[in-house]
Amino acid sequence: MNDVNTSLPLVAAERLSLAYDGTLAVHEVSFEVRRGDVLGFLGPNGAGKSTTMQIITGNLAPSAGRVLIDGVDMLDDPKHAKSRIGYLPEHPPLYRELTVDEYLLFCARLNQVPKERLRNALDHAKLRCGLTACGARLIGNLSKGYQQRVGIAQAIIHGPPVVILDEPTVGLDPIQIRDIRGLIRELGNDHSVILSTHILPEVQAICNRVQIINNGSLVMSDTIDGLRQRMQSSTLTLAMRQPPGVATLLEIPGVLNAESLPEGRFRLHYAPTQNPAEAVVERSVAARWGLYELIPERVSLEDIFVNLTTTENEVVVSAARGEA
């Protein structure tokens, strides 16, 4: 009776919506997280990331839709569903006057870890989070980075299959960010992780899946491999001393569209699987166009993010600027 159905998602969010005073903070958000996934949940400030995380963890009830955690409905059986989750909110619930050991044992008891397993659970969580030498230290005397480690340790101390981390590297210095990112990558070996963030390099460094939320709605969901394909160059800019007309450029195999730019330059759009650069060079030499510049244009994750989270009335470029 202990068989685990690995085909089922560990998290299934089905058409989640939440309204505050008639305003939809989350609108029909649906996604799944499977075993071994590290899902990056991106969005500008106020997009609905934290609200969605609070619904998934059972801290907020949706106006519509449902959440299944390892097959358990969060509204029908919240106690059982929550026992399958480890949660680090944006502001970790730490007791600064307790030692690391005292706090983690307290968290283990809250999560109903059996008495005979308390010590092993404590030692394992500290080992995973690099806290083995910090057990007797007061949390209030730890650096911000180590306090974040304690926050992650409390999220995993009961061995949940799902770990949800809300902005885990906010306020950390670059060295602390690197350490926490390494820790999250390791967690992905044993847990399914949802990482809510607005820091773009974090997603590329850690996650195998990414989704973007804007104005309460999902606007993109893809794998990191799929995202890399989106980021592949699909345009070329070229400059020629004796440029042909646009119609001539459209005759080159692979060219889908051609834009005329100032100073004899053109932008060619093409399918990512059929780069026309070589054909452009050959035609230029044969027709004596005087080609002196051929540059592939690269699309970054920031470009994709800004494009998907910018509306006519708002520009959220600043939210897309992450820590390197």
Short mmCIF file of C-alpha atoms in Angstrom, two decimals:
data_model
loop_
_atom_site.label_atom_id
_atom_site.label_comp_id
_atom_site.label_asym_id
_atom_site.label_seq_id
_atom_site.Cartn_x
_atom_site.Cartn_y
_atom_site.Cartn_z
CA MET A 1 0.00 0.00 0.00
CA ASN A 2 3.04 2.28 -0.05
CA ASP A 3 3.23 2.45 -3.85
CA VAL A 4 3.75 5.99 -5.13
CA ASN A 5 2.13 7.03 -8.38
CA THR A 6 4.95 9.05 -9.92
CA SER A 7 2.79 9.95 -12.92
CA LEU A 8 0.68 12.29 -10.80
CA PRO A 9 1.84 15.89 -10.29
CA LEU A 10 2.88 16.82 -6.76
CA VAL A 11 1.20 20.21 -7.20
CA ALA A 12 -1.82 20.76 -9.40
CA ALA A 13 -3.28 24.28 -9.46
CA GLU A 14 -6.57 24.29 -11.30
CA ARG A 15 -8.04 27.61 -12.51
CA LEU A 16 -7.17 29.51 -9.34
CA SER A 17 -8.78 32.92 -8.93
CA LEU A 18 -8.82 35.34 -6.02
CA ALA A 19 -10.63 38.68 -5.87
CA TYR A 20 -10.08 41.53 -3.40
CA ASP A 21 -12.91 44.07 -3.32
CA GLY A 22 -13.90 43.20 -6.85
CA THR A 23 -10.33 43.28 -8.20
CA LEU A 24 -8.87 40.00 -9.48
CA ALA A 25 -5.46 39.52 -7.91
CA VAL A 26 -5.20 36.03 -9.45
CA HIS A 27 -7.20 35.03 -12.52
CA GLU A 28 -7.65 31.39 -13.60
CA VAL A 29 -4.06 30.33 -12.95
CA SER A 30 -3.40 26.67 -13.76
CA PHE A 31 -0.13 24.73 -13.69
CA GLU A 32 1.45 21.49 -12.49
CA VAL A 33 4.70 20.65 -10.72
CA ARG A 34 6.02 17.11 -11.01
CA ARG A 35 8.60 15.18 -9.06
CA GLY A 36 12.08 16.59 -9.58
CA ASP A 37 10.88 19.89 -11.07
CA VAL A 38 12.40 23.18 -9.99
CA LEU A 39 9.85 25.69 -11.21
CA GLY A 40 10.77 29.35 -11.44
CA PHE A 41 7.72 31.54 -10.86
CA LEU A 42 8.49 34.96 -12.32
CA GLY A 43 6.64 38.23 -12.34
CA PRO A 44 6.99 41.93 -11.59
CA ASN A 45 6.13 43.24 -8.14
CA GLY A 46 2.38 43.10 -7.60
CA ALA A 47 1.83 40.57 -10.39
CA GLY A 48 0.28 37.94 -8.10
CA LYS A 49 3.29 35.71 -7.33
CA SER A 50 3.08 35.82 -3.54
CA THR A 51 -0.71 35.63 -3.57
CA THR A 52 -0.56 32.49 -5.71
CA MET A 53 2.05 31.00 -3.35
CA GLN A 54 -0.19 31.71 -0.36
CA ILE A 55 -3.11 29.98 -2.07
CA ILE A 56 -1.01 26.93 -2.90
CA THR A 57 0.26 26.68 0.68
CA GLY A 58 -3.24 27.02 2.13
CA ASN A 59 -2.69 30.42 3.73
CA LEU A 60 -5.33 31.98 1.49
CA ALA A 61 -8.50 30.39 0.15
CA PRO A 62 -9.16 30.96 -3.56
CA SER A 63 -12.38 32.58 -4.74
CA ALA A 64 -12.52 29.83 -7.37
CA GLY A 65 -10.47 26.82 -8.41
CA ARG A 66 -8.64 24.24 -6.35
CA VAL A 67 -5.17 23.06 -5.34
CA LEU A 68 -4.12 19.41 -5.10
CA ILE A 69 -0.93 18.60 -3.18
CA ASP A 70 0.25 15.07 -3.96
CA GLY A 71 -3.35 14.27 -4.88
CA VAL A 72 -4.83 15.80 -1.70
CA ASP A 73 -7.31 18.67 -2.07
CA MET A 74 -6.14 21.66 -0.02
CA LEU A 75 -9.68 22.77 0.84
CA ASP A 76 -11.08 19.31 1.56
CA ASP A 77 -8.17 18.08 3.69
CA PRO A 78 -5.91 21.05 4.51
CA LYS A 79 -4.04 19.36 7.36
CA HIS A 80 -2.94 16.44 5.21
CA ALA A 81 -2.18 18.64 2.19
CA LYS A 82 -0.08 21.10 4.22
CA SER A 83 1.94 18.26 5.74
CA ARG A 84 3.25 17.59 2.22
CA ILE A 85 4.61 21.15 1.85
CA GLY A 86 7.64 22.98 3.16
CA TYR A 87 7.24 26.75 2.89
CA LEU A 88 9.66 29.64 3.16
CA PRO A 89 7.72 32.92 2.96
CA GLU A 90 9.40 36.11 1.77
CA HIS A 91 9.95 37.10 5.40
CA PRO A 92 11.11 33.93 7.23
CA PRO A 93 9.24 33.24 10.49
CA LEU A 94 12.36 33.13 12.66
CA TYR A 95 12.58 33.53 16.46
CA ARG A 96 15.77 35.51 16.91
CA GLU A 97 16.02 34.74 20.63
CA LEU A 98 16.22 30.96 20.03
CA THR A 99 19.26 28.97 19.00
CA VAL A 100 19.21 27.24 15.63
CA ASP A 101 18.70 23.85 17.28
CA GLU A 102 15.89 25.12 19.52
CA TYR A 103 14.06 26.72 16.61
CA LEU A 104 14.40 23.75 14.24
CA LEU A 105 13.27 21.28 16.91
CA PHE A 106 10.27 23.53 17.53
CA CYS A 107 9.48 23.50 13.78
CA ALA A 108 9.90 19.73 13.63
CA ARG A 109 7.38 19.29 16.44
CA LEU A 110 4.96 21.69 14.71
CA ASN A 111 5.23 19.48 11.64
CA GLN A 112 4.56 16.39 13.80
CA VAL A 113 7.90 14.70 13.21
CA PRO A 114 7.82 11.59 15.47
CA LYS A 115 9.85 11.93 18.67
CA GLU A 116 12.21 9.11 17.73
CA ARG A 117 13.04 10.89 14.44
CA LEU A 118 13.55 14.39 15.81
CA ARG A 119 17.32 14.22 16.18
CA ASN A 120 17.85 12.66 12.76
CA ALA A 121 15.54 15.21 11.15
CA LEU A 122 17.39 18.05 12.85
CA ASP A 123 20.83 16.77 11.86
CA HIS A 124 19.75 16.12 8.26
CA ALA A 125 18.22 19.58 7.80
CA LYS A 126 21.30 21.27 9.25
CA LEU A 127 23.60 19.21 7.06
CA ARG A 128 21.63 20.02 3.90
CA CYS A 129 21.62 23.73 4.70
CA GLY A 130 25.22 24.09 5.89
CA LEU A 131 24.23 24.72 9.51
CA THR A 132 25.97 21.83 11.26
CA ALA A 133 28.33 24.15 13.16
CA CYS A 134 25.61 26.69 14.00
CA GLY A 135 23.25 24.65 16.20
CA ALA A 136 24.10 26.43 19.46
CA ARG A 137 24.14 29.94 17.99
CA LEU A 138 21.34 32.45 18.50
CA ILE A 139 19.46 33.09 15.29
CA GLY A 140 19.59 36.83 15.99
CA ASN A 141 23.39 36.71 15.85
CA LEU A 142 23.53 35.06 12.41
CA SER A 143 24.11 36.90 9.13
CA LYS A 144 21.16 37.43 6.79
CA GLY A 145 22.43 34.65 4.55
CA TYR A 146 22.58 32.15 7.40
CA GLN A 147 19.16 33.23 8.62
CA GLN A 148 17.87 32.36 5.14
CA ARG A 149 19.53 28.95 5.51
CA VAL A 150 17.66 28.47 8.79
CA GLY A 151 14.44 29.45 7.02
CA ILE A 152 15.05 26.83 4.34
CA ALA A 153 15.98 24.25 6.99
CA GLN A 154 12.62 24.72 8.73
CA ALA A 155 10.90 24.22 5.36
CA ILE A 156 12.52 20.82 4.77
CA ILE A 157 12.88 19.46 8.30
CA HIS A 158 9.84 17.17 7.98
CA GLY A 159 10.92 15.82 4.58
CA PRO A 160 8.08 17.25 2.46
CA PRO A 161 7.89 16.29 -1.23
CA VAL A 162 7.13 19.93 -2.17
CA VAL A 163 9.24 22.93 -1.12
CA ILE A 164 7.96 26.44 -1.88
CA LEU A 165 10.40 29.34 -1.59
CA ASP A 166 9.15 32.92 -1.91
CA GLU A 167 11.93 35.37 -2.86
CA PRO A 168 14.64 33.38 -1.02
CA THR A 169 17.58 35.61 -2.00
CA VAL A 170 16.10 39.09 -1.50
CA GLY A 171 18.44 41.31 0.51
CA LEU A 172 21.44 39.00 0.31
CA ASP A 173 24.91 39.95 -0.89
CA PRO A 174 26.36 38.29 -4.04
CA ILE A 175 28.26 35.60 -2.11
CA GLN A 176 25.18 34.73 -0.04
CA ILE A 177 23.07 34.63 -3.22
CA ARG A 178 25.50 32.18 -4.81
CA ASP A 179 25.41 29.93 -1.73
CA ILE A 180 21.60 29.93 -1.47
CA ARG A 181 21.26 29.20 -5.20
CA GLY A 182 23.59 26.23 -4.81
CA LEU A 183 21.49 24.99 -1.90
CA ILE A 184 18.27 25.28 -3.91
CA ARG A 185 19.81 23.32 -6.80
CA GLU A 186 20.69 20.55 -4.33
CA LEU A 187 17.14 20.55 -2.93
CA GLY A 188 15.89 19.85 -6.44
CA ASN A 189 17.53 16.41 -6.23
CA ASP A 190 15.18 15.26 -3.45
CA HIS A 191 12.21 17.62 -3.57
CA SER A 192 10.03 19.38 -6.08
CA VAL A 193 10.66 23.10 -5.69
CA ILE A 194 8.63 26.17 -6.59
CA LEU A 195 10.81 29.26 -6.54
CA SER A 196 9.00 32.59 -6.62
CA THR A 197 11.28 35.42 -7.71
CA HIS A 198 11.67 38.51 -9.88
CA ILE A 199 15.42 37.94 -10.31
CA LEU A 200 15.92 36.61 -13.82
CA PRO A 201 19.43 35.08 -13.46
CA GLU A 202 18.08 33.03 -10.56
CA VAL A 203 15.69 31.18 -12.84
CA GLN A 204 18.31 30.47 -15.51
CA ALA A 205 20.81 29.29 -12.87
CA ILE A 206 18.52 27.02 -10.87
CA CYS A 207 15.30 25.99 -12.59
CA ASN A 208 14.29 23.46 -15.22
CA ARG A 209 10.92 25.12 -15.83
CA VAL A 210 9.74 28.71 -15.84
CA GLN A 211 6.44 30.49 -15.86
CA ILE A 212 5.66 34.20 -15.87
CA ILE A 213 2.65 35.83 -14.24
CA ASN A 214 1.44 39.35 -14.99
CA ASN A 215 -1.63 41.15 -13.70
CA GLY A 216 -2.74 37.93 -12.01
CA SER A 217 -2.64 35.75 -15.14
CA LEU A 218 -0.05 33.32 -16.45
CA VAL A 219 1.44 34.73 -19.65
CA MET A 220 4.11 32.07 -20.24
CA SER A 221 4.89 28.52 -19.15
CA ASP A 222 7.84 26.65 -20.64
CA THR A 223 10.84 24.50 -19.89
CA ILE A 224 14.26 26.10 -19.62
CA ASP A 225 15.21 24.27 -22.83
CA GLY A 226 12.16 25.75 -24.52
CA LEU A 227 13.09 29.15 -23.16
CA ARG A 228 16.59 28.80 -24.62
CA GLN A 229 15.01 28.12 -28.00
CA ARG A 230 12.97 31.30 -27.64
CA MET A 231 16.22 33.11 -26.88
CA GLN A 232 18.00 31.82 -29.97
CA SER A 233 18.77 34.43 -32.56
CA SER A 234 15.98 34.68 -35.14
CA THR A 235 17.00 38.01 -36.69
CA LEU A 236 20.05 39.32 -38.50
CA THR A 237 21.04 42.92 -39.07
CA LEU A 238 23.16 43.66 -42.11
CA ALA A 239 24.72 46.72 -43.68
CA MET A 240 25.67 47.05 -47.37
CA ARG A 241 27.26 49.75 -49.50
CA GLN A 242 25.07 48.88 -52.50
CA PRO A 243 21.93 47.47 -50.85
CA PRO A 244 19.26 45.69 -52.89
CA GLY A 245 15.56 46.20 -52.43
CA VAL A 246 13.52 44.45 -49.75
CA ALA A 247 11.90 42.23 -52.39
CA THR A 248 15.31 40.88 -53.39
CA LEU A 249 16.21 40.03 -49.79
CA LEU A 250 12.91 38.19 -49.39
CA GLU A 251 13.98 35.84 -52.18
CA ILE A 252 16.84 34.47 -50.03
CA PRO A 253 15.94 30.99 -48.66
CA GLY A 254 14.90 31.14 -44.98
CA VAL A 255 14.10 34.88 -44.87
CA LEU A 256 10.56 35.39 -43.56
CA ASN A 257 10.55 39.18 -43.45
CA ALA A 258 12.92 42.05 -44.17
CA GLU A 259 12.85 45.51 -42.58
CA SER A 260 14.62 48.48 -44.11
CA LEU A 261 16.62 50.45 -41.52
CA PRO A 262 18.51 53.75 -41.82
CA GLU A 263 21.99 53.99 -43.39
CA GLY A 264 21.62 51.06 -45.76
CA ARG A 265 20.89 48.55 -42.99
CA PHE A 266 18.28 45.80 -42.95
CA ARG A 267 16.85 43.45 -40.34
CA LEU A 268 16.07 39.97 -41.58
CA HIS A 269 13.63 37.73 -39.69
CA TYR A 270 13.96 33.98 -40.18
CA ALA A 271 12.91 30.66 -38.71
CA PRO A 272 15.40 29.56 -36.01
CA THR A 273 15.97 26.28 -37.87
CA GLN A 274 16.95 27.99 -41.14
CA ASN A 275 19.59 30.68 -40.58
CA PRO A 276 20.12 32.49 -43.91
CA ALA A 277 23.48 34.08 -42.98
CA GLU A 278 25.54 31.95 -45.37
CA ALA A 279 23.10 32.50 -48.23
CA VAL A 280 23.16 36.26 -47.57
CA VAL A 281 26.96 36.31 -47.84
CA GLU A 282 26.93 34.30 -51.05
CA ARG A 283 24.30 36.52 -52.69
CA SER A 284 26.11 39.66 -51.54
CA VAL A 285 29.40 38.54 -53.11
CA ALA A 286 27.73 37.46 -56.36
CA ALA A 287 25.68 40.65 -56.71
CA ARG A 288 28.39 42.99 -55.34
CA TRP A 289 26.18 44.43 -52.59
CA GLY A 290 29.26 45.41 -50.57
CA LEU A 291 28.23 43.60 -47.37
CA TYR A 292 30.34 44.93 -44.48
CA GLU A 293 28.26 44.08 -41.45
CA LEU A 294 26.31 40.93 -40.48
CA ILE A 295 25.21 40.71 -36.85
CA PRO A 296 22.89 38.13 -35.20
CA GLU A 297 20.54 39.74 -32.70
CA ARG A 298 20.16 37.86 -29.45
CA VAL A 299 16.95 37.76 -27.40
CA SER A 300 17.53 37.68 -23.64
CA LEU A 301 15.26 36.41 -20.87
CA GLU A 302 14.91 40.05 -19.86
CA ASP A 303 13.61 40.88 -23.35
CA ILE A 304 11.03 38.08 -23.11
CA PHE A 305 10.07 39.12 -19.58
CA VAL A 306 9.61 42.79 -20.46
CA ASN A 307 7.67 41.95 -23.60
CA LEU A 308 5.24 39.72 -21.68
CA THR A 309 4.82 41.99 -18.65
CA THR A 310 4.54 45.39 -20.33
CA THR A 311 1.15 46.81 -21.19
CA GLU A 312 0.11 50.05 -22.78
CA ASN A 313 -0.27 51.67 -19.38
CA GLU A 314 2.71 50.29 -17.51
CA VAL A 315 6.39 49.67 -18.07
CA VAL A 316 7.94 47.16 -15.69
CA VAL A 317 11.51 47.15 -16.94
CA SER A 318 12.80 47.92 -13.45
CA ALA A 319 11.14 44.78 -12.09
CA ALA A 320 13.04 42.70 -14.61
CA ARG A 321 16.43 43.97 -13.51
CA GLY A 322 17.93 41.18 -11.39
CA GLU A 323 21.07 40.68 -9.40
CA ALA A 324 23.78 39.09 -11.45
#
